[in-house]
Coordinates of C-alpha atoms and ligand atoms in Angstrom, one line a residue:
M1 CA -61.7 161.6 -70.8
Q2 CA -63.2 161.0 -67.3
S3 CA -65.3 163.3 -65.2
L4 CA -63.5 164.2 -62.0
W5 CA -66.8 165.3 -60.3
N6 CA -67.1 163.9 -56.8
E7 CA -70.3 164.3 -54.8
T8 CA -68.6 164.4 -51.4
E9 CA -66.0 166.9 -52.6
A10 CA -68.6 169.0 -54.3
A11 CA -70.8 169.2 -51.2
E12 CA -68.0 171.1 -49.5
Y13 CA -68.5 173.9 -52.0
A14 CA -71.8 175.5 -50.9
G15 CA -73.5 178.1 -53.0
D16 CA -73.4 179.1 -56.7
L17 CA -70.0 180.8 -56.7
N18 CA -68.3 178.1 -54.7
Q19 CA -69.7 175.5 -57.1
R20 CA -68.2 177.6 -59.9
V21 CA -64.8 177.5 -58.0
Y22 CA -65.0 173.7 -57.7
T23 CA -65.7 172.8 -61.3
S24 CA -63.2 175.4 -62.5
R25 CA -60.5 173.7 -60.5
L26 CA -61.6 170.3 -62.0
L27 CA -61.2 171.7 -65.5
G28 CA -57.8 173.2 -64.5
R29 CA -56.6 169.9 -63.2
D30 CA -56.6 168.4 -66.7
K31 CA -53.8 169.8 -68.7
S32 CA -55.4 168.4 -71.9
L33 CA -58.2 170.9 -71.3
V34 CA -56.5 174.1 -70.2
M35 CA -52.9 175.2 -69.5
H36 CA -51.2 178.1 -67.9
G37 CA -54.0 180.7 -67.6
G38 CA -55.9 179.4 -70.6
G39 CA -59.6 178.9 -70.6
N40 CA -62.2 180.7 -68.6
T41 CA -65.5 180.1 -66.7
S42 CA -68.4 182.1 -65.3
V43 CA -71.6 182.0 -63.3
K44 CA -74.6 184.4 -63.3
I45 CA -75.9 185.1 -59.9
T46 CA -78.8 187.3 -58.6
Q47 CA -78.0 189.1 -55.3
S48 CA -78.8 192.2 -53.4
D49 CA -76.8 195.4 -53.1
L50 CA -76.4 197.5 -49.9
F51 CA -79.9 199.0 -50.5
G52 CA -81.6 195.7 -50.9
R53 CA -82.0 196.1 -54.6
E54 CA -81.7 193.0 -56.7
Q55 CA -78.7 192.9 -59.1
H56 CA -77.7 190.4 -61.8
I57 CA -74.0 189.7 -61.6
L58 CA -71.7 187.8 -63.9
Y59 CA -68.8 186.3 -61.9
V60 CA -66.2 185.6 -64.6
K61 CA -62.6 184.5 -64.3
G62 CA -60.3 187.4 -63.5
S63 CA -57.2 187.8 -65.5
G64 CA -54.0 186.6 -63.8
W65 CA -55.8 183.6 -62.3
D66 CA -55.3 179.9 -63.2
L67 CA -58.4 177.7 -63.2
E68 CA -56.6 175.0 -61.3
T69 CA -56.0 177.1 -58.3
I70 CA -58.7 179.7 -58.5
Q71 CA -60.4 181.1 -55.4
P72 CA -63.8 182.9 -55.1
Q73 CA -61.9 186.2 -55.1
G74 CA -60.4 185.2 -58.5
F75 CA -63.8 185.9 -60.2
S76 CA -64.6 189.4 -61.3
P77 CA -68.2 190.4 -60.4
C78 CA -69.6 192.4 -63.4
K79 CA -73.1 193.9 -63.7
M80 CA -75.0 191.9 -66.3
D81 CA -77.0 194.9 -67.6
V82 CA -73.8 196.8 -68.3
L83 CA -72.3 193.9 -70.2
L84 CA -75.5 193.3 -72.2
D85 CA -75.6 197.1 -73.1
L86 CA -72.0 197.0 -74.2
A87 CA -72.9 194.1 -76.5
T88 CA -75.3 196.2 -78.4
L89 CA -72.6 198.7 -79.5
P90 CA -71.6 198.4 -83.1
E91 CA -67.9 198.7 -82.1
L92 CA -65.8 198.9 -79.0
S93 CA -62.0 199.1 -79.0
D94 CA -59.9 196.8 -76.8
I95 CA -58.8 199.7 -74.6
Q96 CA -62.4 200.9 -74.2
M97 CA -63.6 197.4 -73.5
A98 CA -61.0 196.8 -70.8
N99 CA -62.0 200.0 -69.2
E100 CA -65.8 199.4 -69.4
L101 CA -65.3 195.9 -68.0
R102 CA -63.4 197.2 -65.0
V103 CA -66.0 199.9 -64.2
S104 CA -68.8 197.3 -64.6
M105 CA -67.6 195.6 -61.4
I106 CA -69.3 195.9 -58.0
D107 CA -66.0 195.2 -56.2
A108 CA -63.3 197.8 -56.8
S109 CA -60.5 195.4 -55.5
A110 CA -61.5 192.5 -57.8
P111 CA -59.1 191.5 -60.7
S112 CA -59.8 192.7 -64.2
P113 CA -62.4 190.6 -65.9
S114 CA -61.5 188.1 -68.6
V115 CA -61.6 189.7 -72.1
E116 CA -64.3 187.1 -72.8
A117 CA -66.7 188.6 -70.1
I118 CA -69.2 190.0 -72.7
L119 CA -69.3 186.6 -74.5
H120 CA -70.0 184.8 -71.2
A121 CA -72.8 187.3 -70.5
L122 CA -74.4 186.7 -73.9
I123 CA -74.7 183.0 -73.5
P124 CA -78.1 182.5 -71.9
H125 CA -77.2 179.9 -69.3
K126 CA -76.2 180.1 -65.7
Y127 CA -72.8 178.3 -65.8
V128 CA -70.5 178.7 -68.8
D129 CA -67.2 176.8 -69.3
H130 CA -64.6 177.4 -71.9
T131 CA -61.5 175.3 -72.6
H132 CA -58.9 174.8 -75.4
A133 CA -59.2 171.0 -75.3
D134 CA -56.4 169.2 -77.1
A135 CA -58.8 166.8 -78.8
I136 CA -61.0 169.5 -80.2
I137 CA -58.0 171.5 -81.5
A138 CA -56.6 168.3 -83.1
I139 CA -59.9 168.1 -85.1
T140 CA -60.4 171.8 -85.9
N141 CA -56.8 172.4 -86.9
T142 CA -57.0 170.3 -90.0
P143 CA -57.9 171.4 -93.6
D144 CA -61.2 169.7 -93.1
G145 CA -61.9 170.8 -89.6
R146 CA -65.4 172.3 -89.9
R147 CA -66.7 169.3 -91.8
R148 CA -65.3 166.9 -89.2
I149 CA -66.8 168.9 -86.3
E150 CA -70.2 168.7 -88.1
E151 CA -69.8 165.0 -88.8
L152 CA -68.9 164.4 -85.1
Y153 CA -71.5 166.5 -83.3
G154 CA -74.3 166.9 -85.9
E155 CA -76.6 169.7 -84.9
R156 CA -75.7 169.7 -81.3
M157 CA -73.0 172.4 -81.5
V158 CA -73.1 176.1 -82.5
I159 CA -70.0 176.5 -84.8
I160 CA -68.1 179.8 -85.0
P161 CA -65.4 180.4 -87.6
Y162 CA -62.1 181.8 -86.2
I163 CA -62.1 185.4 -85.1
M164 CA -59.9 187.1 -82.7
P165 CA -61.0 187.0 -79.0
G166 CA -62.5 190.2 -77.7
F167 CA -65.5 192.3 -78.6
K168 CA -65.9 191.2 -82.2
L169 CA -65.9 187.5 -81.2
A170 CA -68.6 188.2 -78.5
R171 CA -70.8 189.9 -81.1
L172 CA -70.3 187.1 -83.6
C173 CA -71.1 184.4 -81.0
A174 CA -74.2 186.3 -79.9
E175 CA -75.5 186.4 -83.5
E176 CA -74.6 182.9 -84.4
F177 CA -75.9 181.5 -81.1
A178 CA -79.3 183.2 -81.8
R179 CA -79.3 181.8 -85.3
Q180 CA -78.0 178.2 -84.7
A181 CA -79.0 177.3 -81.2
H182 CA -82.0 175.2 -80.4
D183 CA -83.3 173.0 -77.5
G184 CA -80.8 170.3 -78.3
T185 CA -77.7 172.6 -78.3
Q186 CA -75.0 171.3 -76.0
G187 CA -72.1 173.6 -76.7
M188 CA -70.3 175.9 -79.1
I189 CA -67.1 175.1 -81.1
L190 CA -64.8 178.0 -81.9
L191 CA -62.8 176.7 -84.9
K192 CA -59.0 176.7 -84.3
H193 CA -59.6 178.1 -80.8
G194 CA -61.6 175.9 -78.4
I195 CA -65.0 174.9 -77.0
F196 CA -67.8 176.3 -74.8
T197 CA -70.3 174.3 -72.8
F198 CA -73.0 175.6 -70.5
G199 CA -75.7 174.4 -68.1
E200 CA -78.0 175.4 -65.3
T201 CA -75.7 173.8 -62.7
A202 CA -71.9 173.7 -62.4
K203 CA -72.1 170.0 -62.7
E204 CA -74.1 170.1 -65.9
A205 CA -71.8 172.5 -67.7
Y206 CA -68.7 170.6 -66.5
E207 CA -69.9 167.2 -67.4
R208 CA -71.1 168.3 -70.8
M209 CA -67.5 169.6 -71.4
I210 CA -66.1 166.2 -70.4
A211 CA -68.7 164.3 -72.5
L212 CA -68.2 166.4 -75.6
V213 CA -64.4 166.3 -75.3
D214 CA -64.6 162.6 -74.7
E215 CA -66.5 162.2 -78.0
A216 CA -63.8 164.1 -79.8
E217 CA -61.2 161.8 -78.3
Q218 CA -63.2 158.8 -79.5
Y219 CA -63.5 160.3 -82.9
L220 CA -59.7 160.6 -83.1
E221 CA -59.4 157.0 -81.8
R222 CA -61.7 155.9 -84.7
H223 CA -59.4 157.6 -87.1
H224 CA -56.3 156.0 -85.5
A225 CA -55.2 159.4 -84.4
W226 CA -55.6 159.4 -80.6
R227 CA -52.7 157.3 -79.3
V228 CA -49.5 158.8 -80.5
E229 CA -46.4 156.5 -80.4
Y230 CA -43.0 158.1 -80.0
P231 CA -40.4 155.7 -81.3
Q232 CA -37.3 155.1 -79.1
V233 CA -34.4 157.1 -80.2
A234 CA -31.1 157.7 -78.5
P235 CA -29.5 161.1 -77.9
P236 CA -25.9 161.6 -79.0
D237 CA -23.4 160.1 -76.5
E238 CA -20.8 162.8 -76.6
P239 CA -21.1 165.8 -74.2
Q240 CA -23.1 168.7 -75.6
R241 CA -22.5 171.4 -73.0
Q242 CA -20.1 173.5 -74.9
V243 CA -22.1 173.7 -78.1
L244 CA -25.3 174.2 -76.1
A245 CA -23.8 177.0 -74.1
A246 CA -22.5 178.7 -77.2
F247 CA -26.0 178.4 -78.7
R248 CA -27.6 179.9 -75.6
R249 CA -25.2 182.9 -75.9
E250 CA -26.4 183.4 -79.5
L251 CA -30.1 183.3 -78.4
S252 CA -29.4 185.8 -75.6
D253 CA -27.8 188.1 -78.0
A254 CA -30.7 187.8 -80.4
A255 CA -33.2 188.4 -77.5
G256 CA -31.3 191.3 -76.0
F257 CA -31.3 189.8 -72.6
A258 CA -30.0 186.6 -70.9
V259 CA -32.3 183.6 -71.5
I260 CA -32.7 180.3 -69.8
M261 CA -32.7 177.3 -72.2
A262 CA -33.8 173.9 -71.2
S263 CA -32.9 170.8 -73.3
H264 CA -35.3 167.8 -73.6
T265 CA -34.0 164.6 -75.2
D266 CA -36.7 162.2 -74.2
E267 CA -38.5 160.0 -76.8
Q268 CA -41.3 162.5 -77.5
A269 CA -38.9 165.4 -78.0
L270 CA -36.2 163.6 -80.0
S271 CA -38.5 161.6 -82.2
F272 CA -40.5 164.6 -83.1
A273 CA -37.4 166.6 -83.9
R274 CA -36.2 163.8 -86.2
R275 CA -39.4 163.4 -88.2
A276 CA -38.9 163.5 -91.9
D277 CA -41.9 165.9 -92.3
L278 CA -40.8 168.1 -89.4
K279 CA -40.6 171.4 -91.4
Q280 CA -43.9 170.8 -93.1
I281 CA -45.8 170.2 -89.8
A282 CA -43.9 172.3 -87.2
L283 CA -43.7 175.5 -89.2
Q284 CA -47.5 176.0 -89.5
G285 CA -48.2 177.9 -86.3
P286 CA -49.5 177.4 -82.7
L287 CA -52.5 175.3 -81.7
T288 CA -54.5 178.3 -80.4
P289 CA -53.4 181.9 -80.8
D290 CA -52.9 182.6 -77.1
H291 CA -49.9 180.2 -77.1
V292 CA -48.0 182.7 -79.2
I293 CA -46.9 184.8 -76.2
R294 CA -45.2 181.7 -74.7
T295 CA -43.8 179.9 -77.8
K296 CA -43.7 182.6 -80.5
R297 CA -45.5 181.8 -83.8
L298 CA -43.0 179.4 -85.1
P299 CA -40.2 177.2 -83.6
L300 CA -36.6 177.4 -84.9
V301 CA -36.0 174.2 -86.8
G302 CA -32.2 173.6 -86.7
R303 CA -29.6 176.1 -85.4
D304 CA -29.6 179.2 -87.6
V305 CA -30.6 181.9 -85.1
A306 CA -29.7 184.7 -87.5
A307 CA -32.1 183.4 -90.2
Y308 CA -34.8 183.1 -87.5
E309 CA -34.3 186.7 -86.4
E310 CA -34.5 187.8 -90.0
S311 CA -37.7 186.0 -90.7
Y312 CA -39.2 187.3 -87.4
R313 CA -38.4 190.9 -88.5
A314 CA -40.0 190.2 -91.9
Y315 CA -43.1 188.9 -90.2
F316 CA -43.3 192.0 -88.0
E317 CA -42.7 194.3 -91.0
A318 CA -45.4 192.6 -93.0
N319 CA -48.0 192.7 -90.3
Q320 CA -47.4 195.8 -88.3
H321 CA -49.9 197.8 -90.4
R322 CA -52.7 195.8 -88.8
S323 CA -52.4 197.8 -85.6
A324 CA -54.1 201.2 -85.4
T325 CA -51.4 202.4 -83.1
P326 CA -47.6 202.2 -83.8
L327 CA -46.1 199.0 -82.5
T328 CA -42.7 198.2 -81.0
M329 CA -41.2 194.9 -82.2
L330 CA -40.9 192.3 -79.5
D331 CA -37.5 190.5 -79.3
P332 CA -36.9 188.3 -82.3
A333 CA -35.4 185.2 -80.5
P334 CA -37.2 181.8 -80.7
R335 CA -38.8 180.2 -77.6
I336 CA -38.8 176.7 -79.1
V337 CA -36.0 175.0 -81.0
L338 CA -36.2 171.6 -82.7
D339 CA -32.9 169.9 -83.6
P340 CA -32.2 166.2 -84.5
D341 CA -29.4 166.0 -81.9
W342 CA -30.7 168.3 -79.2
G343 CA -34.4 167.3 -79.4
L344 CA -36.5 170.1 -78.0
L345 CA -35.1 173.3 -76.5
T346 CA -37.5 175.5 -74.6
I347 CA -36.5 179.1 -73.9
G348 CA -37.7 181.8 -71.6
K349 CA -36.6 184.8 -69.5
T350 CA -36.8 182.6 -66.5
A351 CA -36.7 178.9 -65.8
K352 CA -40.5 179.1 -65.1
E353 CA -41.1 180.6 -68.5
A354 CA -39.0 177.9 -70.2
A355 CA -41.0 175.3 -68.3
I356 CA -44.3 176.8 -69.4
A357 CA -43.1 176.8 -73.0
E358 CA -42.1 173.2 -72.6
D359 CA -45.6 172.2 -71.3
I360 CA -47.3 174.0 -74.1
Y361 CA -45.0 172.6 -76.8
R362 CA -45.4 169.0 -75.5
H363 CA -49.2 169.4 -76.0
T364 CA -48.4 171.0 -79.4
I365 CA -46.4 168.0 -80.4
A366 CA -49.2 165.6 -79.4
V367 CA -51.9 167.6 -81.2
I368 CA -49.9 168.1 -84.4
S369 CA -49.1 164.4 -84.5
R370 CA -52.8 163.5 -84.1
A371 CA -53.9 166.0 -86.7
R372 CA -51.2 164.7 -89.0
A373 CA -52.2 161.0 -88.4
M374 CA -55.8 161.8 -89.3
Q375 CA -55.1 164.2 -92.2
N376 CA -52.8 167.2 -91.9
Y377 CA -52.1 169.9 -89.3
E378 CA -53.3 173.3 -90.3
A379 CA -52.9 176.4 -88.1
L380 CA -54.3 179.9 -88.5
P381 CA -52.6 182.3 -91.0
A382 CA -49.7 184.4 -89.7
E383 CA -51.8 187.6 -89.5
D384 CA -54.3 186.1 -87.1
I385 CA -51.4 185.0 -84.8
F386 CA -49.8 188.4 -85.2
D387 CA -53.0 190.2 -84.0
V388 CA -52.9 188.2 -80.8
E389 CA -49.1 188.4 -80.3
Y390 CA -49.3 192.2 -80.5
W391 CA -52.6 192.5 -78.7
D392 CA -52.1 194.8 -75.8
L393 CA -54.3 192.7 -73.6
E394 CA -52.0 189.6 -74.2
Q395 CA -48.9 191.6 -73.6
A396 CA -50.3 192.8 -70.4
K397 CA -50.2 189.2 -69.1
L398 CA -46.5 189.1 -69.6
R399 CA -46.0 192.5 -68.0
A400 CA -48.1 191.5 -65.0
G401 CA -45.0 190.2 -63.2
G402 CA -43.6 193.7 -62.7
K403 CA -39.9 194.7 -63.0
A404 CA -37.6 191.7 -63.3
P405 CA -34.9 191.2 -60.6
A406 CA -31.3 192.0 -61.4
F407 CA -30.1 188.5 -62.3
T408 CA -33.1 187.4 -64.3
G409 CA -32.1 184.9 -67.0
E410 CA -28.6 184.3 -65.5
I411 CA -27.3 181.0 -64.2
A412 CA -25.2 180.6 -61.1
L413 CA -23.4 177.5 -59.7
V414 CA -22.6 177.3 -56.0
T415 CA -20.4 174.6 -54.5
G416 CA -20.8 173.4 -50.9
A417 CA -24.4 174.6 -51.2
A418 CA -26.3 172.3 -48.8
S419 CA -25.6 174.4 -45.7
G420 CA -24.0 177.5 -44.2
I421 CA -22.6 180.2 -46.5
G422 CA -23.2 178.1 -49.6
K423 CA -26.9 177.7 -48.9
A424 CA -27.2 181.5 -48.1
C425 CA -25.6 182.2 -51.5
V426 CA -28.2 180.0 -53.2
E427 CA -31.0 181.8 -51.4
S428 CA -29.7 185.2 -52.2
L429 CA -29.1 184.4 -55.9
L430 CA -32.6 182.9 -56.3
A431 CA -34.0 186.0 -54.7
R432 CA -32.2 188.1 -57.3
G433 CA -33.8 186.1 -60.1
A434 CA -30.9 183.8 -61.1
A435 CA -31.4 180.1 -61.8
V436 CA -29.1 178.3 -59.4
V437 CA -27.3 174.9 -59.5
G438 CA -26.2 173.8 -56.1
L439 CA -23.4 171.2 -55.7
D440 CA -22.6 169.3 -52.5
I441 CA -21.4 165.9 -51.3
N442 CA -24.4 165.8 -49.0
P443 CA -27.4 164.3 -51.0
A444 CA -29.7 166.7 -49.1
I445 CA -28.6 169.2 -51.8
E446 CA -31.0 167.6 -54.3
T447 CA -34.1 168.5 -52.3
L448 CA -32.9 171.8 -50.8
F449 CA -35.5 173.8 -52.8
K450 CA -38.3 172.5 -54.9
R451 CA -38.7 175.1 -57.7
P452 CA -38.0 175.3 -61.4
D453 CA -35.1 177.7 -61.0
Y454 CA -33.1 175.4 -58.7
L455 CA -31.2 172.2 -59.4
G456 CA -29.3 170.3 -56.7
I457 CA -26.6 167.7 -57.7
T458 CA -24.7 165.4 -55.3
V459 CA -21.0 165.7 -56.2
D460 CA -17.7 164.6 -54.7
L461 CA -15.5 167.5 -55.7
T462 CA -12.3 165.4 -55.6
D463 CA -13.7 163.4 -58.6
E464 CA -13.1 165.2 -61.9
A465 CA -15.5 163.0 -63.8
Q466 CA -18.3 163.8 -61.4
I467 CA -17.7 167.5 -61.7
A468 CA -17.8 167.3 -65.5
A469 CA -21.1 165.3 -65.4
A470 CA -22.6 167.9 -63.1
F471 CA -21.7 170.7 -65.5
E472 CA -23.3 168.6 -68.4
T473 CA -26.5 168.2 -66.3
A474 CA -26.6 171.9 -65.4
V475 CA -26.2 173.1 -69.0
K476 CA -28.9 170.7 -70.2
R477 CA -31.2 172.1 -67.5
Y478 CA -30.6 175.9 -67.9
G479 CA -28.4 176.4 -71.0
G480 CA -25.0 177.6 -69.7
L481 CA -23.3 179.2 -66.8
D482 CA -22.8 182.9 -65.9
M483 CA -21.6 182.9 -62.3
L484 CA -19.5 180.4 -60.3
V485 CA -19.3 180.6 -56.5
L486 CA -16.4 178.5 -55.2
N487 CA -17.6 178.0 -51.6
A488 CA -16.9 174.4 -50.8
G489 CA -14.1 173.8 -48.3
I490 CA -13.1 171.6 -45.4
F491 CA -11.5 172.7 -42.2
P492 CA -10.3 169.7 -40.1
G493 CA -9.5 170.4 -36.4
G494 CA -6.1 171.7 -35.4
T495 CA -3.3 169.0 -35.4
P496 CA 0.2 169.4 -34.0
I497 CA 2.6 169.3 -37.0
A498 CA 4.4 166.3 -35.5
K499 CA 1.1 164.3 -36.0
L500 CA 0.0 165.7 -39.4
G501 CA -0.1 162.9 -42.0
L502 CA 0.2 163.5 -45.8
A503 CA -3.2 161.9 -46.4
D504 CA -5.0 164.5 -44.3
W505 CA -3.0 167.3 -45.9
D506 CA -3.8 165.9 -49.4
K507 CA -7.5 165.8 -48.8
V508 CA -7.6 169.4 -47.6
L509 CA -5.7 170.5 -50.7
R510 CA -7.7 168.4 -53.1
I511 CA -11.0 170.0 -52.0
N512 CA -9.9 173.5 -51.0
L513 CA -7.5 174.0 -53.9
D514 CA -7.4 171.4 -56.7
S515 CA -11.2 171.1 -57.1
N516 CA -11.4 174.9 -57.7
L517 CA -9.0 174.5 -60.7
V518 CA -11.2 171.8 -62.2
L519 CA -14.3 173.8 -61.6
M520 CA -12.9 176.9 -63.2
R521 CA -11.5 174.9 -66.1
E522 CA -14.9 173.3 -66.7
A523 CA -16.9 176.5 -66.2
H524 CA -14.7 178.7 -68.4
P525 CA -16.0 177.6 -71.9
L526 CA -19.6 177.8 -70.8
Ligands
ZN1 ZN1 -60.2 180.8 -75.4

C-alpha cells in the first residue's frame, strides 16, 4: 500500500480542519481502506467562541458523508468537555447518546456526529483516523486472529476484542488504551472490525495508517495469502434472461417490493461461486458488521429463495430478544446470491444499492479468499451481526434517503431513446426512480446518461437477433423488465403514390410495425 500524500496538493489545504479534509479524502480514495460511508476521522482544534472564550472542539466525520468526497462542513464540531463528561457515565443508551452528541455541537446546522465521536475524543492525539482495511480484516477474521496481530505488530498496537460500536466500545477503548498504550504505541486494532491510527499532524496519522496496513499486506504476502488468483471459467452459453427474470420476481415477492438484480459473471464472481468449499466459507458472515445493512448477514448460495426467507425469519426470531424495544423484522430477501451458473447476483432497492452491494461483496470475496489461503475465514457470531443490523443508528443510514419515488425498483425499456420524445421518456422515468434501458440506432444512446440506473444499447430494430441480445444485456444488468415504451419510429417525407417504391414502404413497416411485435414478444416473458 502506497501513501498518496503529495506536498503540493497538501499545501492547498491550509489550517487544521482543511488538513483533516485532505487526508480523509486520501483514505477515501483507496477502496481497500474504506467503502461507502465506512470509516471515520477527526481532529481536535482549540478556537474562540463569540465572546473570545477558548473552546476545545472535536471535528468528527458527520453521518451521511463519505470520506472520499468530504468537505469541511461534513465534520460535526462537538465540545470536547461534553464528550469527555459523557465518557464518564456508567451507561448511555444509543438514543441518549445520539441526542447528547447532537446537542454537544457548536453549529446547529452541522450533520449528526459519527457514533464513534466519544471514542475519537478519548484518544489523546490531535488527528485520529479509522478504517476497515481489507488486509487487517483478512488477518483478524481468522480463528487465530489475535495471535497473528500480536505476531505482526508486537507491542506497537492496542488490541481491542470485538464489541459493538457505540458507547460501550468507546468506554472499553478508553480503558484498554490507558492500560496498554505506551510511548511506542502507533495504533489500535479492533478485532473483526478495523484499525485506528493517530498523530499530531494529519500527515503523521495518515502515513501511520498506510504503513501499518502495508505491514499487514506484507504479512499476508509472506503467508502466500495476498495475491488472489481467480481461475478462468466460462459462463453458460445459452441465454439466461428468462430464468433470471423469473428469479428476480421471486426475490421481489420475498422482499415485498420490486428489486433491481445485477448479474456478474466475470472470473472473480464465477470462480468464487464455483468453489468446492463455497458453503463453508461464504456462509460465515460479513467482514465487518456495518456491511450487514448492504449485504444482509449471509448470501443465498443457490436458488432456493423460500429456504433463505425461512432461515432469515428464524434468525430474527432467535435474536429479537436482544433488543430492549420491540423490533419489526426487515424484509427477508437476500442481497447477495452465489450460483455456479449465474456467478454473483447483487440486489438492492435501486441500481445504486445493487452496485454498493457489489462493491462490498467483491472486497468480501477477496478478503475471504485471503483468510482461507492463510488459515480459515471466521466472522462474528450471528448475534453480533444482528445487533448492528437492527441497531437504530444503522437503520437511520438507510432511511436517510427519504421517501422513495413511485417507480423505485422497477425497470423500463424505451426504444428510440437517443432524442426527442424517447429521451424525454427516459428522463421522466429516471426521475420517478426506475432503472431505464434506452435503445437506439444512434450510438450516442450509450453515453446519454452516466449513472448506475441507466443503460444505453445501440440496436437496429429491424434485426431480431440484435433485439434479443439487447434484452439479454438488459436483464443481466437490472434483472428483468416491467415497462416497455415503444417509441421508435421513422417518418420519411411525403412521396406521391406514383413514386412510392416497395423498399421504402417495407422499411417504414419494419421499424414502425414489425419491430414492435418482436419487442413485445421478447419482453413478455420477462
Ligand atoms: Zn468502524
